[in-house]
Amino acid sequence: MAGIVGYGVYIPYYRIKVEEIAKVWGDDPRAISRGLVVQEKSVPSPDEDTATISVEAARNSLKRAKINPQKIGAIYVGSESHPYAVKPTATIVADAVAATPELTAADLEFACKAGTAGIQVCMGLVDSDAIEYGLAIGADTAQGAPSDALEYTASAGGAAYIIGKGNTLADFEGTYSFTTDTPDFYRREGKPYPRHGGRFTGEPAYFKHVLSAAKGLFGKMGTDASDYDHVVFHQPNGKFYIRAARKLGFKEDQYKTGLLTPYIGNTYSGATPLGLAAVLDIAQAGERIMAVSYGSGAGSDAFSITVNDEIEQKRDLAPKVQELVDNKCYVDYAVYAKFKGKLRMAGLTQH
Amino acid sequence: MKDIVRGWRHIPQRYNLIGSKCNHCGAVYFPVRVICPECRRKGKLEEIKLSGKGKIHTYSVIHTPTGDFKLISPYVVAIIELEEGTKITSQIVDSDGDNIKIGDEVELVFRKIREEGEDGVISYGYKFKLKK
């Protein structure tokens, strides 16, 4: 079965603290931080978007994979913030990593789980020998309307995975998906900010799909929580992630490494792929990982992964998640508003 | 349409730092040249993918920008000497100039260069950041 030949991540340099956002809207920052389990979030520079984040992550994944990019037969970029409504991000990535022209490429959208959907597509193409390597990316510059609860978490970042059969650093044992029509969170065409159903995003949406996908994978693989050394879930906030982990019987030692939202916010399509990368950064050969994404609308993809010896040769070839989490510079709300294009500026392009 | 075609034509050099190397004297040029100014007809120029690693030769901090650059002000523009020997002018990202000095090592990053208005094409390409 296909495996991970290389992985790479990217997190923007700028951060804003929950306190700084709460000060503007008159909220209690301690209540927000405690309730959402979020301290700060990443902020993209005005010259960063899903395409630039995807390219940086893809280039880092190639440093670990050590393959000729011309052997990449498919590129899928999963995001809900593609720079163009019509014109693929994936072609920009393909040219920027010198993978063109003999490949297929497309953009995927499934709220926060389009990145893992791309991994599944690449697994299928690799397992059927249609391609030698596939590149799947989950990346976002997430939007949260000013004063909306989402503004405390909607952040930016991404991760890229090169899927193949040779020289893998970790191998897929199985995948299981759970999907229904659940309108918990959506953004209509042309609208700048998404809408969400408040508490409806919890039990009937995130928890139903994440827990069902995890249990489905347990059933398919004949495993339970005790069989995994690490677990990572989609993380719209820290609270949902921890509650899902505990409901499935996971202990803190198993779920803590992949939980990044408290430090960089919710990177949407980047969230589960980034959490998985943080686990791969520290995992030992032979260890087992479960990863479960969630995308509103709604669905979850669950993966069972085993790390192999190759991880030791590849781990240090590209920046690790923790290095990028620690490399930061704080901005205040005014600079954040300017960077995110929330200010009306005469005669200027709004990003 | 003119901007779209011009930007598209520059994709190899803007995305992947494709320059020229003279197979006669070994000189490296960026952007791409057709003729080596030293060797003239004796030399033949070949494409070379530059490493994207170099040092700051000199720099300037822009505090009075024009147009879209107000969003990123203050920002740093530097002349960078690449390890292949050629020099390139570029923005240094994630810096307001306080943490930069001549001789600092830098590396290539991929960023947005400009947007042709709200409904126009987006140009991407090379910028540099300080090496950690």
PDB file of C-alpha atoms in Angstrom, chain B residues 40-106:
ATOM      1  CA  ARG B  40      30.288  37.631 -27.262  1.00  0.00           C
ATOM      2  CA  ARG B  41      30.210  35.099 -30.117  1.00  0.00           C
ATOM      3  CA  LYS B  42      32.806  32.832 -28.424  1.00  0.00           C
ATOM      4  CA  GLY B  43      30.460  32.015 -25.579  1.00  0.00           C
ATOM      5  CA  LYS B  44      27.236  30.043 -25.524  1.00  0.00           C
ATOM      6  CA  LEU B  45      24.704  30.672 -22.777  1.00  0.00           C
ATOM      7  CA  GLU B  46      22.914  27.772 -21.112  1.00  0.00           C
ATOM      8  CA  GLU B  47      20.026  27.780 -18.643  1.00  0.00           C
ATOM      9  CA  ILE B  48      20.966  27.344 -14.983  1.00  0.00           C
ATOM     10  CA  LYS B  49      18.707  26.919 -11.953  1.00  0.00           C
ATOM     11  CA  LEU B  50      20.139  29.171  -9.263  1.00  0.00           C
ATOM     12  CA  SER B  51      20.261  27.819  -5.710  1.00  0.00           C
ATOM     13  CA  GLY B  52      18.414  30.721  -4.083  1.00  0.00           C
ATOM     14  CA  LYS B  53      21.101  31.034  -1.407  1.00  0.00           C
ATOM     15  CA  GLY B  54      23.145  34.185  -0.994  1.00  0.00           C
ATOM     16  CA  LYS B  55      24.226  37.139   1.131  1.00  0.00           C
ATOM     17  CA  ILE B  56      22.975  40.696   1.438  1.00  0.00           C
ATOM     18  CA  HIS B  57      25.298  42.923  -0.613  1.00  0.00           C
ATOM     19  CA  THR B  58      23.448  46.079   0.384  1.00  0.00           C
ATOM     20  CA  TYR B  59      19.911  47.063   1.332  1.00  0.00           C
ATOM     21  CA  SER B  60      17.468  49.892   1.876  1.00  0.00           C
ATOM     22  CA  VAL B  61      14.444  50.206   4.186  1.00  0.00           C
ATOM     23  CA  ILE B  62      11.467  51.779   2.418  1.00  0.00           C
ATOM     24  CA  HIS B  63       9.353  53.977   4.704  1.00  0.00           C
ATOM     25  CA  THR B  64       7.547  56.040   2.043  1.00  0.00           C
ATOM     26  CA  PRO B  65       6.077  53.461  -0.325  1.00  0.00           C
ATOM     27  CA  THR B  66       3.760  53.949  -3.224  1.00  0.00           C
ATOM     28  CA  GLY B  67       0.484  52.218  -4.092  1.00  0.00           C
ATOM     29  CA  ASP B  68      -0.026  48.677  -2.927  1.00  0.00           C
ATOM     30  CA  PHE B  69       3.285  48.658  -1.067  1.00  0.00           C
ATOM     31  CA  LYS B  70       1.648  50.675   1.753  1.00  0.00           C
ATOM     32  CA  LEU B  71       0.265  47.360   3.009  1.00  0.00           C
ATOM     33  CA  ILE B  72       3.752  46.053   3.823  1.00  0.00           C
ATOM     34  CA  SER B  73       5.525  49.280   4.817  1.00  0.00           C
ATOM     35  CA  PRO B  74       8.180  49.551   6.160  1.00  0.00           C
ATOM     36  CA  TYR B  75       9.845  46.939   4.000  1.00  0.00           C
ATOM     37  CA  VAL B  76      13.362  45.995   2.961  1.00  0.00           C
ATOM     38  CA  VAL B  77      14.734  45.874  -0.586  1.00  0.00           C
ATOM     39  CA  ALA B  78      18.188  44.357  -0.969  1.00  0.00           C
ATOM     40  CA  ILE B  79      20.783  43.572  -3.580  1.00  0.00           C
ATOM     41  CA  ILE B  80      21.676  39.963  -2.907  1.00  0.00           C
ATOM     42  CA  GLU B  81      24.852  38.263  -4.058  1.00  0.00           C
ATOM     43  CA  LEU B  82      23.870  34.698  -4.880  1.00  0.00           C
ATOM     44  CA  GLU B  83      26.336  31.890  -4.228  1.00  0.00           C
ATOM     45  CA  GLU B  84      26.701  31.441  -8.006  1.00  0.00           C
ATOM     46  CA  GLY B  85      28.180  34.964  -8.161  1.00  0.00           C
ATOM     47  CA  THR B  86      25.403  36.957  -9.804  1.00  0.00           C
ATOM     48  CA  LYS B  87      23.463  39.685  -8.014  1.00  0.00           C
ATOM     49  CA  ILE B  88      19.703  40.019  -7.760  1.00  0.00           C
ATOM     50  CA  THR B  89      17.436  42.761  -6.390  1.00  0.00           C
ATOM     51  CA  SER B  90      14.607  41.553  -4.197  1.00  0.00           C
ATOM     52  CA  GLN B  91      12.431  42.285  -1.191  1.00  0.00           C
ATOM     53  CA  ILE B  92      13.486  40.714   2.127  1.00  0.00           C
ATOM     54  CA  VAL B  93      10.254  39.427   3.702  1.00  0.00           C
ATOM     55  CA  ASP B  94       9.216  39.175   7.349  1.00  0.00           C
ATOM     56  CA  SER B  95      11.451  42.077   8.322  1.00  0.00           C
ATOM     57  CA  ASP B  96      11.053  45.802   9.031  1.00  0.00           C
ATOM     58  CA  GLY B  97      14.814  46.355   8.668  1.00  0.00           C
ATOM     59  CA  ASP B  98      15.742  46.267  12.369  1.00  0.00           C
ATOM     60  CA  ASN B  99      17.182  42.751  12.242  1.00  0.00           C
ATOM     61  CA  ILE B 100      19.178  43.033   8.995  1.00  0.00           C
ATOM     62  CA  LYS B 101      22.827  43.823   8.266  1.00  0.00           C
ATOM     63  CA  ILE B 102      25.081  43.625   5.197  1.00  0.00           C
ATOM     64  CA  GLY B 103      26.542  40.135   4.835  1.00  0.00           C
ATOM     65  CA  ASP B 104      23.536  38.333   6.361  1.00  0.00           C
ATOM     66  CA  GLU B 105      22.717  35.009   4.701  1.00  0.00           C
ATOM     67  CA  VAL B 106      19.352  34.827   2.921  1.00  0.00           C
TER      68      VAL B 106
END
